[in-house]
Tab-separated table of C-alpha atoms in Angstrom:
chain	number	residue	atom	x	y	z
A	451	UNK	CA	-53.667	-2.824	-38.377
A	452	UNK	CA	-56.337	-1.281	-39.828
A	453	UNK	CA	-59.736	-2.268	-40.654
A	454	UNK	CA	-60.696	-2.963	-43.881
A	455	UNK	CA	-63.982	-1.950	-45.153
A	456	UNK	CA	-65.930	-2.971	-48.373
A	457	UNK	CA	-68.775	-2.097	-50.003
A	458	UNK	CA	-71.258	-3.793	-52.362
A	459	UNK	CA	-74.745	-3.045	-54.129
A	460	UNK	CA	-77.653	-4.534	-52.524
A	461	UNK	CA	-81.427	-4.973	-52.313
A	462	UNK	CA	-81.983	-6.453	-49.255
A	463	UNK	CA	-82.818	-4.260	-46.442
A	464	UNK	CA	-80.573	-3.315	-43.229
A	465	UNK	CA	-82.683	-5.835	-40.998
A	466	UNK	CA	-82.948	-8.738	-43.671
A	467	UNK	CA	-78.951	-8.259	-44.669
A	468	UNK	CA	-78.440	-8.731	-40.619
A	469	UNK	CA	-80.160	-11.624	-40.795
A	470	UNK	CA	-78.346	-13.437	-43.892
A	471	UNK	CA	-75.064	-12.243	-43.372
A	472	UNK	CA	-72.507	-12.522	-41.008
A	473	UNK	CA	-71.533	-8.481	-40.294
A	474	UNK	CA	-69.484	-8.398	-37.125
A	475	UNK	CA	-66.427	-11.527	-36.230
A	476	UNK	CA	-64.485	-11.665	-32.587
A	477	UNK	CA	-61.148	-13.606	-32.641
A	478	UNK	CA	-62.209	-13.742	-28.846
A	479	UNK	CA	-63.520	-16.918	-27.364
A	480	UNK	CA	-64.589	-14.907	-24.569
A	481	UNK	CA	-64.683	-11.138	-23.532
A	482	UNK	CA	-61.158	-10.027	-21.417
A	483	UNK	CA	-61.831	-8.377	-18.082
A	484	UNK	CA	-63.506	-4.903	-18.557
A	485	UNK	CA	-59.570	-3.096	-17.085
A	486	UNK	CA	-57.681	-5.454	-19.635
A	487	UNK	CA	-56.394	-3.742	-23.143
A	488	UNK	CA	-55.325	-6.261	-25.852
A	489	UNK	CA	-52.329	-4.396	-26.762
A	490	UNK	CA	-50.491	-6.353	-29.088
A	491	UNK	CA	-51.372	-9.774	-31.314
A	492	UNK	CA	-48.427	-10.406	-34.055
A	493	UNK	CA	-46.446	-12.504	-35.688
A	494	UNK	CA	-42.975	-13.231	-34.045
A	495	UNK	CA	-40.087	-15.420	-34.455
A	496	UNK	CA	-40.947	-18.795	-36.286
A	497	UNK	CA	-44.203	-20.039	-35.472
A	498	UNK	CA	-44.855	-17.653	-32.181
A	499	UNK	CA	-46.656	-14.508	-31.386
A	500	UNK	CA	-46.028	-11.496	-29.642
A	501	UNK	CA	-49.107	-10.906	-27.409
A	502	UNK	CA	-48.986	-7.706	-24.964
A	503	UNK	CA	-51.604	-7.053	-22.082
A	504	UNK	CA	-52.386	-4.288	-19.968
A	505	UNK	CA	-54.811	-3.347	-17.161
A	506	UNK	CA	-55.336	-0.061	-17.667
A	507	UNK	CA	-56.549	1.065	-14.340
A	508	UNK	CA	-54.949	3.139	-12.157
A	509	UNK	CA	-54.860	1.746	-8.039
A	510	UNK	CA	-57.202	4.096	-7.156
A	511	UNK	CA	-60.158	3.268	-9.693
A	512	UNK	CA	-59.386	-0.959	-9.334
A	513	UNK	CA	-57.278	-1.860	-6.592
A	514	UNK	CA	-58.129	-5.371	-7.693
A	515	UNK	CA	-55.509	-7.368	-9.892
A	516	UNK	CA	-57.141	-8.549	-13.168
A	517	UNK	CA	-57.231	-12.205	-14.064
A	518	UNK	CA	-56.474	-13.824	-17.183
A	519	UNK	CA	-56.937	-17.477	-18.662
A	520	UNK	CA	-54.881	-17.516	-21.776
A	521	UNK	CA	-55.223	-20.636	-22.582
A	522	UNK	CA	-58.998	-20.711	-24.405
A	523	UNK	CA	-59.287	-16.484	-25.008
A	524	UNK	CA	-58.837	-16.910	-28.708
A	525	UNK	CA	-61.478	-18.612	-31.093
A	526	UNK	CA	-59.141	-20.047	-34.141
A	527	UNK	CA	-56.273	-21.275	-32.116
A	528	UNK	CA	-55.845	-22.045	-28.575
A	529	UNK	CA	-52.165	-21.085	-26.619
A	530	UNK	CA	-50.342	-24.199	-25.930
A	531	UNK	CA	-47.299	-22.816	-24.290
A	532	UNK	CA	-46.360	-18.736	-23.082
A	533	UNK	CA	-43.141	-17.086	-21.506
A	534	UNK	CA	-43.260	-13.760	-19.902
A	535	UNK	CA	-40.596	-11.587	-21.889
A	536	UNK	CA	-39.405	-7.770	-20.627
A	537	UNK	CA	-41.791	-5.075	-22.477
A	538	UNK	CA	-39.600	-5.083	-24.893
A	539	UNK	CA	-39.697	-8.181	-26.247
A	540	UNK	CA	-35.862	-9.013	-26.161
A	541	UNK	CA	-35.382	-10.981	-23.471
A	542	UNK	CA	-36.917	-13.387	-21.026
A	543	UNK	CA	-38.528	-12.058	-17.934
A	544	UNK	CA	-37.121	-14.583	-15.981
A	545	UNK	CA	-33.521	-13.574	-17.481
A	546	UNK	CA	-33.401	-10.123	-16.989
A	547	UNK	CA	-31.315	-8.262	-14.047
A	548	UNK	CA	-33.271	-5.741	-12.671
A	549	UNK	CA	-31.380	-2.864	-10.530
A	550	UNK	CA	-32.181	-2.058	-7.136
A	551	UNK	CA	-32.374	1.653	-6.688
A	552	UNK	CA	-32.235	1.580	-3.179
A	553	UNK	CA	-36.307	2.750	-2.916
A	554	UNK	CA	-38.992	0.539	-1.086
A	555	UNK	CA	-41.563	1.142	-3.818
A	556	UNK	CA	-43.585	-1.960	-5.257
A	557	UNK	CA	-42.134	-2.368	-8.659
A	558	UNK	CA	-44.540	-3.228	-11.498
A	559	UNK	CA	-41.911	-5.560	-12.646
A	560	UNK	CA	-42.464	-8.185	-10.391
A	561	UNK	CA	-44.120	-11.285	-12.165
A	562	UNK	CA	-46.137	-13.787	-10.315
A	563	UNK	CA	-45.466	-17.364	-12.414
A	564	UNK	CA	-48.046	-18.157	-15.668
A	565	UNK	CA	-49.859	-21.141	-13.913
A	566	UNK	CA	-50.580	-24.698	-15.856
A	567	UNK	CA	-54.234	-23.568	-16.701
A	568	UNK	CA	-52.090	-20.750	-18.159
A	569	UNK	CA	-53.743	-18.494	-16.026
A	570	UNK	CA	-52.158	-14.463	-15.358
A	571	UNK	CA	-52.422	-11.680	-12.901
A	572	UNK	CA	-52.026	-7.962	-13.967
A	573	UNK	CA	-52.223	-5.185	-11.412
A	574	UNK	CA	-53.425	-2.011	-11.808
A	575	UNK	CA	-51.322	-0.130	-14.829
A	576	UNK	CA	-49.554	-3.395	-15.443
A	577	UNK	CA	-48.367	-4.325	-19.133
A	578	UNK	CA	-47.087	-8.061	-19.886
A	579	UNK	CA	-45.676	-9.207	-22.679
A	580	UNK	CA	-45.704	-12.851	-23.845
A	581	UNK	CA	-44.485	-14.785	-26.396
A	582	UNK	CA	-46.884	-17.628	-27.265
A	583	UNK	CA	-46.681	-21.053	-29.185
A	584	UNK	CA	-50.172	-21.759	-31.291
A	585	UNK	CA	-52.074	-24.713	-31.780
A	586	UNK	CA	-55.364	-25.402	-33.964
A	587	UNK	CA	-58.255	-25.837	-31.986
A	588	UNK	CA	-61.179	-28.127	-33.464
């Protein structure tokens, strides 16, 4: 989506129209790991959304997983519920058949469980894909 710009006539100077006016908003409670792309935030089926995440780093630059707390990273809403779908988006993770091609590479599959505190790991060059219920915060 892009962003959409407007324009209006004004007096005030840049530093006092800073001051008055509110000139930059953050859906984001709080700032995602510096190796963790927001990839995806839309509507989905019903009342849900379709939220993709990815660390971006390769092994070699961050070895490290990157850590995730779902449950307060938005400001209007908080996540009251999330299950792990294929990249996709057509099936649950927990559903799918995956085929064993006989290789002992780590697959970037693999899914560690989305904790109580709705808490997620993503290793280096990971994507996940959730699909999230909503509810108001206060």
């Amino acid at each position: 989506m892009a962003p959409v710009l407007s324009f209006s006539n004004s007096s005030l100077g840049y530093i006092k129209w800073f001051e008055q006016f509110t000139v930059q908003w953050s859906g984001l409670q709080q700032a995602l790991p510096s190796n963790v792309h927001l990839l995806t935030l839309e509507a989905w089926r019903g009342s849900s959304i379709l939220l993709r995440l990815e660390n971006f780093y390769e092994k070699e630059e961050n070895p490290k997983p990157a850590v995730v707390q779902l449950k307060n990273v938005f400001k209007p809403f908080a996540i009251a519920s999330a299950v792990e779908l294929t990249l996709g988006a057509n099936q649950k993770l927990a559903d799918s058949k995956r085929l064993n091609w006989g290789n002992n590479q780590e697959s970037l599959v693999s899914s560690g469980p989305i904790h109580d505190d709705m808490t997620i790991t993503l290793k280096p060059m990971q994507i996940k894909t959730f699909q999230v219920t909503l509810s108001a915060t206060a």
